[in-house]
């Protein structure tokens, strides 16, 4: 018996979401009285993988084959399932990253293991196995029971703190025994979306809507994001007219995010927008209309003209960071 | 080309969400059902566009009881050629994916389209499960798809960018914004939809792997604290000292 955690790397580094998943898996293993093992695929230094010990992982299985340098959900599912067999895993934990969400359902079928995605809390293992997740785009919460012997959980970004303190994890070379024909997808080009912080796992997010009047006015929003080391987001109304790229669109039909801080500037707070951001820990709303529905869903608000307030706020934030860093 | 589009119903995006039976069931009373937005706007429309340029057929498949038929008819009105309804209540993603796989495995579809996650259970599980059940490649969160013979070229979103890839059909693809522009059914489409074939098939027996034990309302947020526009330093202080997020 063990808990196996699939850890993702990017350019040779473990992703933050991988450490969150590792922390979740190790905590769960502790509760179940078993060990937490991890599986890593593709090129990454052993010294980097060994740091998963800090999150409580005892051993990392590593298949280095460069075939895994690009994601192919079918090949990855075969490899992770083989690792789960080898580890005797009864629970597999993944992060709710884009790749984690593509891989986990395949794994569920392969292992005949019930799967709950986007877990927001540690599974409850008292007399069963129950996982909490947001449903109805944040308008409800559901407790799912997994009824199979094997279980799979994907962990929502920013929902579970990264543990630290353990020693170094042992590394064991692993081969799932796949052949070239198991890899069906050929990546021909990768386009990076600029230097900014990717939105899906960002801890701080600055977002703006139609209240900004036009794409030429986003400079102050990007400046705030730079000061805060935050990602930028936007309302659908704004991405629909191409003021901002599609991947910034949050809400019921865009991305669902749960950062520690969400700052919404000139966004009315339509129910479909709130659905994507309501699980943010702290919400700040800046809007000229005191009746804007977003104020009802916010922790802090400033009523007024964004074009006046945002530059002043940027100055205040700069001052704060220069005295706190 | 033979295209299949998986379509799910979902409560209208403005629905007030409540629960019944001791918080064990979603309260469907007075709920207005719509087609899950990404299924309709992106998966269905891209399949139709490809059919229009390459020829072929677009079939939709839905797991659900009779009450889902208005949603299926809307898909036909937008332009699907025919529809299949697998006559079962949906119980979990595995059951839905298994029932669709049972139907699809003998039909030799070239591309199976789905939307992104549904806006009710937000699982984003059915397309991946379906791909595994049918042992097909799966492209998730796609924003573009072109077909040239049996070679598909797709662009999918990755964290912090996009990836262009090639893969041979048959395949499963989940679609999101960028893939196509939503279409509104016109009168002719709506009339034609009434007589297009909608086949009802009996479900095989499939067990679920998960069950919802109970629901809870989301955590309440306290009242908003308003800060004067002339005192933005106070907001910075609150974010640091009270919210502790900076
Ligand atoms: C099926 C469906 C799905 C949808 N999905 C999504 C989704 O996923 N995400 C999403 O965001 N929307 C979604 N929408 C759209 C949603 O209903 C709203 O139309 C949209 O969120 C509005 O965007 P907005 O707040 O930027 O614009 P508006 O509603 O126009 O709001 C602009 C706000 O800016 C304020 N403002 C104006 N000038 C200033 C100023 N100088 N300073 C400060 N504030 C100012 C105004 O008071 C107003 O509150 C969906 C709609 C439907 C029907």
Coordinates of C-alpha atoms and ligand atoms in Angstrom, one line a residue:
Chain A
X1 CA 0.0 0.0 0.0
X2 CA 1.2 3.5 -0.7
X3 CA 0.1 6.9 -2.0
X4 CA 1.6 7.8 -5.4
X5 CA 1.9 11.4 -6.5
X6 CA 2.4 12.4 -10.1
X7 CA 4.8 15.4 -10.1
X8 CA 5.1 17.7 -13.1
X9 CA 8.2 19.6 -14.0
X10 CA 8.7 22.5 -16.3
X11 CA 12.2 23.3 -17.8
X12 CA 13.8 21.0 -15.3
X13 CA 12.1 22.4 -12.2
X14 CA 9.2 21.0 -10.2
X15 CA 6.1 23.1 -10.6
X16 CA 4.6 24.7 -7.6
X17 CA 1.4 22.7 -8.2
X18 CA 3.5 19.5 -8.1
X19 CA 4.7 20.5 -4.6
X20 CA 1.2 21.2 -3.5
X21 CA 0.1 17.8 -4.8
X22 CA 3.1 16.2 -3.0
X23 CA 2.2 17.9 0.2
X24 CA -1.4 16.7 -0.1
X25 CA -0.3 13.1 -0.9
X26 CA 2.2 13.0 1.9
X27 CA -0.3 14.3 4.4
X28 CA -2.8 11.7 3.2
X29 CA -0.2 8.9 3.4
X30 CA 0.4 9.9 7.0
X31 CA -3.3 9.6 7.8
X32 CA -3.5 6.2 6.1
X33 CA -0.3 5.0 7.8
X34 CA 1.6 4.5 4.6
X35 CA 4.4 6.0 2.5
X36 CA 4.2 8.7 -0.1
X37 CA 6.0 8.0 -3.3
X38 CA 6.2 10.2 -6.4
X39 CA 6.5 9.5 -10.1
X40 CA 8.3 12.0 -12.4
X41 CA 8.6 11.6 -16.2
X42 CA 11.0 13.3 -18.6
X43 CA 14.3 15.1 -18.1
X44 CA 14.9 16.6 -14.6
X45 CA 17.9 16.5 -12.3
X46 CA 17.8 14.0 -9.4
X47 CA 18.9 16.7 -7.1
X48 CA 15.7 18.6 -7.9
X49 CA 13.5 15.5 -7.4
X50 CA 15.2 14.8 -4.1
X51 CA 13.8 18.1 -2.7
X52 CA 10.3 16.5 -2.7
X53 CA 11.5 15.0 0.6
X54 CA 10.7 18.4 2.0
X55 CA 7.1 17.8 1.2
X56 CA 7.2 14.4 2.8
X57 CA 7.8 12.2 -0.2
X58 CA 10.1 9.2 0.7
X59 CA 10.9 7.9 -2.8
X60 CA 10.6 9.2 -6.3
X61 CA 10.4 6.9 -9.3
X62 CA 11.9 8.6 -12.3
X63 CA 11.7 7.7 -15.9
X64 CA 14.0 9.9 -17.8
X65 CA 13.2 9.0 -21.4
X66 CA 13.1 12.1 -23.6
X67 CA 9.9 10.7 -25.1
X68 CA 8.2 12.2 -22.0
X69 CA 9.5 15.7 -22.6
X70 CA 6.2 16.5 -24.3
X71 CA 2.9 15.6 -22.8
X72 CA 0.8 12.9 -24.4
X73 CA -2.0 11.9 -22.1
X74 CA -2.2 8.3 -23.4
X75 CA 1.5 7.5 -22.9
X76 CA 1.6 9.3 -19.6
X77 CA -1.4 7.3 -18.3
X78 CA 0.3 4.1 -19.2
X79 CA 3.5 5.1 -17.5
X80 CA 1.8 6.4 -14.3
X81 CA -0.4 3.3 -14.1
X82 CA 2.7 1.1 -14.4
X83 CA 4.3 3.2 -11.6
X84 CA 1.1 2.8 -9.5
X85 CA 1.3 -0.9 -9.9
X86 CA 4.9 -1.0 -8.9
X87 CA 4.3 1.2 -5.9
X88 CA 1.3 -0.8 -4.9
X89 CA -0.6 2.5 -4.7
X90 CA -4.1 2.6 -3.4
X91 CA -4.3 6.4 -3.9
X92 CA -2.9 8.4 -6.8
X93 CA -2.7 12.2 -6.3
X94 CA -2.2 14.7 -9.2
X95 CA -2.4 18.5 -9.4
X96 CA -5.4 20.0 -11.1
X97 CA -3.0 21.5 -13.7
X98 CA -4.0 21.4 -17.4
X99 CA -2.0 18.2 -17.9
X100 CA -3.1 16.7 -14.6
X101 CA -6.7 17.2 -15.6
X102 CA -6.1 15.5 -19.0
X103 CA -4.2 12.6 -17.4
X104 CA -6.3 11.8 -14.3
X105 CA -9.4 10.7 -16.1
X106 CA -7.4 8.3 -18.3
X107 CA -5.8 6.9 -15.2
X108 CA -9.2 6.5 -13.6
X109 CA -10.2 4.2 -16.4
X110 CA -6.9 2.3 -16.5
X111 CA -6.8 1.7 -12.7
X112 CA -10.6 1.4 -12.3
X113 CA -10.2 3.9 -9.6
X114 CA -12.9 6.5 -8.7
X115 CA -11.7 10.0 -9.4
X116 CA -12.6 13.4 -7.9
X117 CA -11.0 16.5 -9.5
X118 CA -10.2 19.9 -8.0
X119 CA -10.2 18.8 -4.4
X120 CA -10.1 21.8 -2.1
X121 CA -9.3 20.0 1.2
X122 CA -7.6 16.9 2.4
X123 CA -9.7 13.8 1.8
X124 CA -11.7 12.6 4.8
X125 CA -10.8 9.0 5.5
X126 CA -12.9 8.3 8.6
X127 CA -15.0 5.4 7.6
X128 CA -14.8 5.9 3.8
X129 CA -13.0 8.3 1.4
X130 CA -14.7 11.6 0.9
X131 CA -13.4 14.5 -1.2
X132 CA -14.6 18.1 -1.1
X133 CA -14.8 20.1 -4.3
X134 CA -16.6 23.2 -5.7
X135 CA -19.5 22.5 -8.0
X136 CA -21.9 24.6 -10.0
X137 CA -19.0 26.9 -10.8
X138 CA -18.5 27.9 -7.1
X139 CA -22.2 28.2 -6.3
X140 CA -22.1 25.0 -4.3
X141 CA -19.7 22.5 -2.6
X142 CA -20.0 18.8 -2.9
X143 CA -18.6 16.0 -0.8
X144 CA -17.9 13.0 -3.1
X145 CA -17.5 9.5 -1.8
X146 CA -15.1 7.3 -3.9
X147 CA -16.5 3.8 -3.8
X148 CA -13.7 1.9 -5.5
X149 CA -10.7 0.2 -3.8
X150 CA -8.3 2.5 -5.6
X151 CA -8.8 6.2 -5.5
X152 CA -7.6 9.2 -7.5
X153 CA -7.7 12.9 -6.4
X154 CA -6.5 16.0 -8.3
X155 CA -5.7 18.9 -6.0
X156 CA -7.0 22.4 -6.8
X157 CA -4.3 25.1 -7.2
X158 CA -3.7 27.3 -4.2
X159 CA -5.9 25.2 -2.0
X160 CA -3.3 23.2 -0.1
X161 CA -0.2 24.7 1.6
X162 CA 3.2 23.4 0.6
X163 CA 4.8 21.5 3.4
X164 CA 8.5 21.9 4.2
X165 CA 10.9 20.3 6.6
X166 CA 11.5 16.7 5.5
X167 CA 14.9 15.4 4.3
X168 CA 15.9 14.3 0.9
X169 CA 13.7 11.8 -1.1
X170 CA 15.4 8.7 -2.5
X171 CA 15.4 8.4 -6.3
X172 CA 14.9 5.2 -8.2
X173 CA 15.2 4.8 -11.9
X174 CA 12.0 3.5 -13.4
X175 CA 10.9 2.2 -16.8
X176 CA 7.3 1.8 -17.8
X177 CA 8.5 -0.1 -20.8
X178 CA 6.7 2.0 -23.4
X179 CA 7.8 2.0 -27.1
X180 CA 7.9 4.9 -29.6
X181 CA 4.5 3.8 -30.9
X182 CA 2.8 4.6 -27.6
X183 CA 3.5 8.3 -28.3
X184 CA 0.8 9.5 -30.8
X185 CA 1.1 13.2 -30.4
X186 CA 3.9 15.2 -32.0
X187 CA 4.5 18.7 -30.7
X188 CA 5.6 21.0 -33.6
X189 CA 5.7 24.4 -31.9
X190 CA 5.4 25.9 -28.4
X191 CA 4.4 29.5 -28.1
X192 CA 5.0 31.3 -24.7
X193 CA 2.5 33.9 -23.8
X194 CA 5.1 36.6 -22.8
X195 CA 7.0 37.0 -19.6
X196 CA 4.0 37.4 -17.2
X197 CA 3.0 34.9 -14.5
X198 CA 0.7 32.2 -15.8
X199 CA -2.8 32.7 -14.5
X200 CA -4.0 29.2 -13.6
X201 CA -1.8 28.8 -10.5
X202 CA -1.1 32.5 -9.7
X203 CA -1.4 33.5 -6.0
X204 CA -2.2 37.1 -6.8
X205 CA -4.3 38.2 -9.7
X206 CA -5.1 41.7 -11.1
X207 CA -8.2 41.7 -13.4
X208 CA -10.0 44.3 -15.3
X209 CA -13.2 44.7 -17.3
X210 CA -15.1 46.9 -19.7
X211 CA -14.9 49.8 -17.2
X212 CA -11.4 50.3 -18.6
X213 CA -12.9 51.7 -21.8
X214 CA -10.3 50.3 -24.2
X215 CA -7.2 48.0 -24.6
X216 CA -4.9 51.0 -24.6
X217 CA -5.7 51.6 -20.9
X218 CA -4.3 48.3 -19.6
X219 CA -0.9 49.8 -18.9
X220 CA -1.8 50.6 -15.3
X221 CA -3.2 47.1 -14.8
X222 CA -0.1 45.5 -16.1
X223 CA 2.0 47.8 -13.9
X224 CA 0.0 46.8 -10.8
X225 CA 0.6 43.1 -11.7
X226 CA 4.3 43.8 -12.1
X227 CA 4.5 45.5 -8.7
X228 CA 2.6 42.6 -7.0
X229 CA 4.2 39.8 -9.0
X230 CA 0.6 39.0 -10.0
X231 CA -0.9 37.5 -13.1
X232 CA -3.4 39.5 -15.2
X233 CA -7.0 38.4 -15.9
X234 CA -10.1 39.9 -17.5
X235 CA -13.8 39.6 -17.9
X236 CA -15.4 37.8 -20.9
X237 CA -16.8 41.0 -22.2
X238 CA -13.2 42.2 -22.7
X239 CA -11.7 39.1 -24.2
X240 CA -14.8 38.8 -26.6
X241 CA -13.8 42.0 -28.2
X242 CA -10.1 41.1 -28.2
X243 CA -9.0 43.8 -25.9
X244 CA -7.2 41.0 -24.0
X245 CA -6.2 37.5 -25.0
X246 CA -8.6 34.6 -24.5
X247 CA -6.4 32.8 -22.0
X248 CA -7.0 35.7 -19.5
X249 CA -10.8 35.2 -19.5
X250 CA -12.0 34.0 -16.1
X251 CA -15.5 33.0 -15.2
X252 CA -18.1 30.3 -15.7
X253 CA -17.1 29.8 -19.4
X254 CA -13.4 30.7 -18.9
X255 CA -10.9 29.7 -16.3
X256 CA -11.9 29.1 -12.7
X257 CA -9.2 30.4 -10.3
X258 CA -8.7 30.5 -6.6
X259 CA -5.8 32.9 -5.9
X260 CA -5.1 34.4 -2.4
X261 CA -5.9 37.9 -3.8
X262 CA -8.1 38.9 -6.7
X263 CA -8.3 42.6 -7.6
X264 CA -11.2 43.4 -9.9
X265 CA -11.1 46.8 -11.7
X266 CA -14.1 48.0 -13.7
X267 CA -15.8 44.6 -13.7
X268 CA -19.5 44.7 -12.8
X269 CA -19.5 41.2 -11.1
X270 CA -22.0 39.4 -13.3
X271 CA -23.0 36.0 -11.9
X272 CA -21.0 34.2 -14.6
X273 CA -17.9 36.2 -13.8
X274 CA -18.2 35.6 -10.1
X275 CA -18.5 31.9 -10.7
X276 CA -14.9 31.7 -11.8
X277 CA -13.4 33.8 -9.0
X278 CA -15.6 33.4 -5.9
X279 CA -13.3 30.9 -4.3
X280 CA -10.5 33.5 -4.2
X281 CA -9.4 34.0 -0.6
X282 CA -9.5 37.8 -0.7
X283 CA -11.4 39.9 -3.2
X284 CA -10.8 43.7 -3.8
X285 CA -13.2 45.6 -6.1
X286 CA -12.6 49.0 -7.6
X287 CA -15.7 50.3 -9.4
X288 CA -17.3 53.7 -10.0
X289 CA -20.8 52.3 -9.5
X290 CA -21.6 51.8 -5.8
X291 CA -24.4 49.5 -6.8
X292 CA -22.1 47.2 -8.8
X293 CA -23.0 43.6 -7.8
X294 CA -19.3 42.8 -7.3
X295 CA -19.2 44.7 -4.1
X296 CA -21.6 42.1 -2.5
X297 CA -19.0 39.4 -3.2
X298 CA -15.9 41.4 -2.1
X299 CA -13.9 41.7 1.0
X300 CA -12.6 45.2 0.3
X301 CA -13.9 47.8 -2.1
X302 CA -13.2 51.3 -3.3
X303 CA -16.0 53.2 -5.0
X304 CA -14.6 55.6 -7.6
X305 CA -12.9 56.1 -11.0
X306 CA -10.3 53.5 -11.8
X307 CA -8.3 56.0 -13.8
X308 CA -7.9 58.0 -10.6
X309 CA -7.5 55.2 -8.1
X310 CA -5.3 52.7 -9.8
X311 CA -2.3 55.0 -10.4
X312 CA -2.5 56.1 -6.8
X313 CA -2.8 52.5 -5.6
X314 CA 0.2 51.6 -7.7
X315 CA 2.2 54.3 -6.0
X316 CA 1.1 53.2 -2.6
X317 CA 2.0 49.5 -3.4
X318 CA 5.4 50.6 -4.7
X319 CA 6.0 52.4 -1.5
X320 CA 4.9 49.5 0.6
X321 CA 7.2 47.0 -1.2
X322 CA 10.2 49.3 -1.1
X323 CA 9.9 49.4 2.7
X324 CA 9.0 45.7 3.1
X325 CA 11.6 44.0 0.9
Chain B
X1 CA -15.6 12.5 -42.2
X2 CA -17.7 11.3 -39.3
X3 CA -17.9 13.6 -36.4
X4 CA -19.4 13.0 -32.9
X5 CA -20.1 15.8 -30.5
X6 CA -20.8 15.0 -26.9
X7 CA -23.5 17.3 -25.5
X8 CA -24.5 17.8 -21.9
X9 CA -27.3 19.8 -20.4
X10 CA -26.5 22.3 -17.7
X11 CA -28.5 24.7 -15.6
X12 CA -28.8 28.2 -17.1
X13 CA -25.8 30.3 -15.9
X14 CA -28.1 32.6 -13.9
X15 CA -29.7 29.7 -11.9
X16 CA -29.9 30.1 -8.2
X17 CA -28.4 26.9 -6.9
X18 CA -30.2 25.2 -4.0
X19 CA -30.2 21.6 -2.7
X20 CA -33.0 19.3 -1.4
X21 CA -33.5 16.0 0.4
X22 CA -31.3 16.9 3.3
X23 CA -28.7 18.5 1.0
X24 CA -28.2 15.3 -1.0
X25 CA -29.8 16.4 -4.2
X26 CA -29.5 19.4 -6.5
X27 CA -32.9 21.2 -6.5
X28 CA -34.1 21.0 -10.1
X29 CA -37.3 22.8 -9.4
X30 CA -37.8 25.7 -11.9
X31 CA -34.3 25.2 -13.3
X32 CA -34.0 26.3 -16.9
X33 CA -31.7 23.8 -18.7
X34 CA -29.4 24.9 -21.5
X35 CA -26.7 23.2 -23.5
X36 CA -23.4 23.3 -21.7
X37 CA -21.9 26.5 -23.2
X38 CA -18.5 25.1 -24.3
X39 CA -20.2 22.1 -25.9
X40 CA -22.5 24.4 -27.9
X41 CA -20.3 27.3 -28.7
X42 CA -17.0 25.5 -29.5
X43 CA -17.3 21.7 -29.9
X44 CA -20.5 21.6 -31.9
X45 CA -19.7 24.6 -34.1
X46 CA -16.2 23.5 -35.0
X47 CA -17.5 20.1 -36.0
X48 CA -20.1 21.8 -38.2
X49 CA -17.5 24.0 -39.8
X50 CA -15.2 21.1 -40.6
X51 CA -18.1 19.2 -42.0
X52 CA -19.0 22.2 -44.2
X53 CA -15.5 22.3 -45.7
X54 CA -14.6 18.6 -45.8
X55 CA -18.0 16.9 -46.1
X56 CA -19.4 14.2 -43.8
X57 CA -21.8 14.1 -40.9
X58 CA -22.1 15.5 -37.4
X59 CA -23.9 13.4 -34.8
X60 CA -24.5 14.5 -31.2
X61 CA -24.7 12.1 -28.3
X62 CA -26.2 12.8 -24.9
X63 CA -26.7 10.7 -21.8
X64 CA -30.0 11.7 -20.3
X65 CA -33.7 11.1 -19.9
X66 CA -36.5 12.6 -22.0
X67 CA -36.3 16.0 -20.4
X68 CA -33.0 16.6 -22.1
X69 CA -34.5 16.5 -25.6
X70 CA -35.1 20.2 -26.0
X71 CA -31.3 20.7 -25.5
X72 CA -30.6 18.0 -28.1
X73 CA -33.1 19.6 -30.5
X74 CA -31.2 22.9 -30.2
X75 CA -28.1 21.1 -31.3
X76 CA -30.0 19.8 -34.4
X77 CA -31.3 23.3 -35.0
X78 CA -27.8 24.7 -35.0
X79 CA -26.9 22.2 -37.6
X80 CA -26.1 18.7 -36.4
X81 CA -27.4 16.0 -38.8
X82 CA -28.7 13.5 -36.3
X83 CA -28.7 12.8 -32.5
X84 CA -28.4 9.9 -30.2
X85 CA -29.8 9.9 -26.6
X86 CA -28.6 7.2 -24.3
X87 CA -31.6 6.7 -22.1
X88 CA -30.1 6.9 -18.5
X89 CA -29.8 9.4 -15.7
X90 CA -26.2 10.5 -15.5
X91 CA -24.7 9.4 -12.2
X92 CA -21.0 10.1 -12.5
X93 CA -18.4 10.9 -15.2
X94 CA -17.3 7.3 -15.5
X95 CA -20.8 6.1 -16.1
X96 CA -21.4 8.8 -18.8
X97 CA -18.1 8.1 -20.5
X98 CA -18.7 4.4 -20.5
X99 CA -22.1 4.7 -22.0
X100 CA -20.8 7.0 -24.7
X101 CA -17.9 4.7 -25.4
X102 CA -20.2 1.7 -25.7
X103 CA -22.1 3.5 -28.4
X104 CA -19.1 5.1 -30.2
X105 CA -16.9 2.0 -30.4
X106 CA -18.6 0.4 -33.3
X107 CA -19.3 3.7 -35.2
X108 CA -15.8 4.6 -36.3
X109 CA -15.9 8.3 -35.7
X110 CA -12.9 10.3 -37.0
X111 CA -13.1 13.0 -34.3
X112 CA -15.0 13.0 -31.1
X113 CA -15.6 16.6 -29.8
X114 CA -16.5 17.7 -26.3
X115 CA -16.6 21.0 -24.5
X116 CA -14.5 22.0 -21.6
X117 CA -15.9 21.1 -18.2
X118 CA -19.6 21.2 -17.6
X119 CA -20.8 24.1 -15.5
X120 CA -22.7 21.9 -13.1
X121 CA -20.2 19.4 -11.7
X122 CA -17.1 21.1 -13.2
X123 CA -15.2 17.8 -13.3
X124 CA -13.7 17.9 -16.8
X125 CA -13.5 14.1 -16.7
X126 CA -15.7 12.7 -19.5
X127 CA -13.4 13.4 -22.5
X128 CA -10.3 11.9 -20.9
X129 CA -12.2 8.9 -19.7
X130 CA -13.8 8.4 -23.1
X131 CA -10.4 8.6 -24.9
X132 CA -9.0 5.9 -22.5
X133 CA -12.0 3.7 -22.9
X134 CA -11.7 3.9 -26.7
X135 CA -7.8 3.8 -26.5
X136 CA -7.6 7.1 -28.6
X137 CA -5.3 10.1 -28.4
X138 CA -6.7 13.0 -26.5
X139 CA -6.1 16.7 -27.0
X140 CA -7.4 18.8 -24.2
X141 CA -8.3 22.5 -24.0
X142 CA -7.9 22.9 -27.7
X143 CA -8.3 26.4 -29.2
X144 CA -7.8 25.3 -32.9
X145 CA -8.3 22.2 -35.0
X146 CA -7.6 21.6 -38.7
X147 CA -7.8 18.3 -40.6
X148 CA -5.9 17.3 -43.6
X149 CA -6.8 13.7 -44.5
X150 CA -6.2 11.7 -41.4
X151 CA -3.7 14.2 -39.9
X152 CA -5.1 16.6 -37.3
X153 CA -3.2 19.8 -36.5
X154 CA -4.4 21.3 -33.2
X155 CA -3.4 24.1 -30.9
X156 CA -4.0 23.5 -27.2
X157 CA -3.6 25.8 -24.2
X158 CA -0.8 25.0 -21.8
X159 CA 0.0 27.0 -18.6
X160 CA 1.6 30.2 -19.8
X161 CA 1.3 29.5 -23.6
X162 CA 0.1 27.4 -26.4
X163 CA 1.3 24.2 -28.0
X164 CA 0.8 23.2 -31.7
X165 CA 0.7 19.5 -32.2
X166 CA 0.0 16.9 -34.9
X167 CA -1.8 13.6 -34.3
X168 CA -3.6 11.1 -36.5
X169 CA -7.3 10.6 -36.4
X170 CA -9.3 9.1 -34.8
X171 CA -9.0 11.2 -31.7
X172 CA -10.9 12.9 -28.8
X173 CA -10.7 16.6 -28.4
X174 CA -12.0 19.0 -25.8
X175 CA -12.7 22.5 -27.1
X176 CA -12.6 25.9 -25.5
X177 CA -12.8 29.6 -26.5
X178 CA -11.0 30.4 -29.7
X179 CA -12.1 27.2 -31.5
X180 CA -15.1 28.7 -33.2
X181 CA -17.7 31.5 -32.9
X182 CA -21.1 30.6 -31.4
X183 CA -24.0 30.2 -33.8
X184 CA -27.6 31.1 -33.2
X185 CA -30.1 28.8 -34.7
X186 CA -32.3 30.4 -37.4
X187 CA -35.9 29.6 -38.1
X188 CA -35.1 27.2 -40.9
X189 CA -32.8 25.3 -38.6
X190 CA -35.4 25.1 -35.9
X191 CA -38.0 23.8 -38.3
X192 CA -35.6 21.2 -39.8
X193 CA -34.6 20.1 -36.3
X194 CA -38.1 18.8 -35.6
X195 CA -37.8 16.1 -38.2
X196 CA -34.1 15.2 -37.9
X197 CA -33.5 11.7 -36.5
X198 CA -33.1 11.5 -32.7
X199 CA -32.4 7.9 -31.9
X200 CA -32.9 6.7 -28.3
X201 CA -30.7 3.8 -27.3
X202 CA -31.0 1.7 -24.2
X203 CA -28.1 2.0 -21.8
X204 CA -25.8 -0.9 -21.0
X205 CA -25.2 -1.6 -17.3
X206 CA -22.4 0.5 -16.0
X207 CA -21.5 1.1 -12.3
X208 CA -20.4 4.5 -11.1
X209 CA -17.1 4.9 -9.3
X210 CA -18.1 7.9 -7.2
X211 CA -21.3 9.2 -5.5
X212 CA -22.1 12.6 -4.1
X213 CA -22.7 12.2 -0.4
X214 CA -24.0 15.7 0.2
X215 CA -23.8 19.3 -0.9
X216 CA -23.1 22.4 1.1
X217 CA -23.6 26.1 0.2
X218 CA -20.3 27.9 -0.5
X219 CA -18.5 29.7 2.3
X220 CA -20.1 33.0 3.1
X221 CA -18.0 36.1 2.7
X222 CA -18.4 38.9 5.4
X223 CA -19.6 42.3 4.4
X224 CA -17.4 44.3 2.1
X225 CA -15.2 46.9 3.8
X226 CA -15.2 50.1 1.9
X227 CA -12.1 52.2 1.7
X228 CA -12.1 55.8 0.6
X229 CA -10.7 56.6 -2.8
X230 CA -8.6 59.3 -1.2
X231 CA -6.9 56.8 1.2
X232 CA -5.6 53.9 -0.9
X233 CA -2.8 53.5 1.6
X234 CA -5.4 52.1 3.9
X235 CA -6.2 49.4 1.4
X236 CA -2.6 48.4 1.2
X237 CA -2.4 48.3 5.0
X238 CA -5.5 46.1 5.2
X239 CA -4.1 43.7 2.6
X240 CA -1.0 43.4 4.6
X241 CA -2.1 43.4 8.2
X242 CA -5.7 42.0 8.0
X243 CA -5.9 39.8 4.9
X244 CA -2.2 39.0 5.0
X245 CA -2.1 38.5 1.3
X246 CA 0.8 40.8 0.6
Ligands
LIG1 C1 -23.8 31.9 -20.8 C2 -23.0 33.0 -20.4 C3 -21.7 32.8 -19.9 C4 -20.8 33.8 -19.5 N1 -19.6 33.6 -19.0 C5 -18.8 34.6 -18.5 C6 -17.5 34.3 -18.0 O1 -17.1 33.2 -18.0 N2 -16.8 35.4 -17.5 C7 -17.3 36.6 -17.6 O2 -16.5 37.5 -17.1 N3 -18.5 36.9 -18.1 C8 -19.3 35.9 -18.6 N4 -20.5 36.2 -19.1 C9 -20.8 37.6 -19.4 C10 -21.3 38.4 -18.1 O3 -22.7 38.1 -18.0 C11 -21.0 39.9 -18.2 O4 -21.6 40.4 -19.4 C12 -19.6 40.2 -18.2 O5 -18.9 39.6 -17.2 C13 -19.4 41.7 -18.1 O6 -18.1 42.1 -18.2 P1 -17.6 43.5 -17.5 O7 -17.9 43.4 -16.0 O8 -16.2 43.7 -17.9 O9 -18.5 44.6 -18.2 P2 -19.7 45.4 -17.7 O10 -20.8 44.6 -17.2 O11 -20.0 46.4 -18.8 O12 -19.2 46.2 -16.4 C14 -18.3 47.2 -16.5 C15 -18.1 47.8 -15.1 O13 -17.2 48.8 -15.1 C16 -17.6 49.9 -14.2 N5 -16.9 51.1 -14.7 C17 -17.2 51.8 -15.8 N6 -16.3 52.9 -15.8 C18 -15.5 52.8 -14.7 C19 -14.4 53.6 -14.2 N7 -14.0 54.7 -14.9 N8 -13.8 53.2 -13.1 C20 -14.3 52.1 -12.4 N9 -15.3 51.3 -12.9 C21 -15.9 51.6 -14.0 C22 -19.1 49.9 -14.4 O14 -19.7 50.5 -13.2 C23 -19.4 48.4 -14.5 O15 -19.7 47.9 -13.3 C24 -21.3 35.2 -19.5 C25 -22.6 35.4 -20.0 C26 -23.4 34.4 -20.4 C27 -24.8 34.7 -20.8

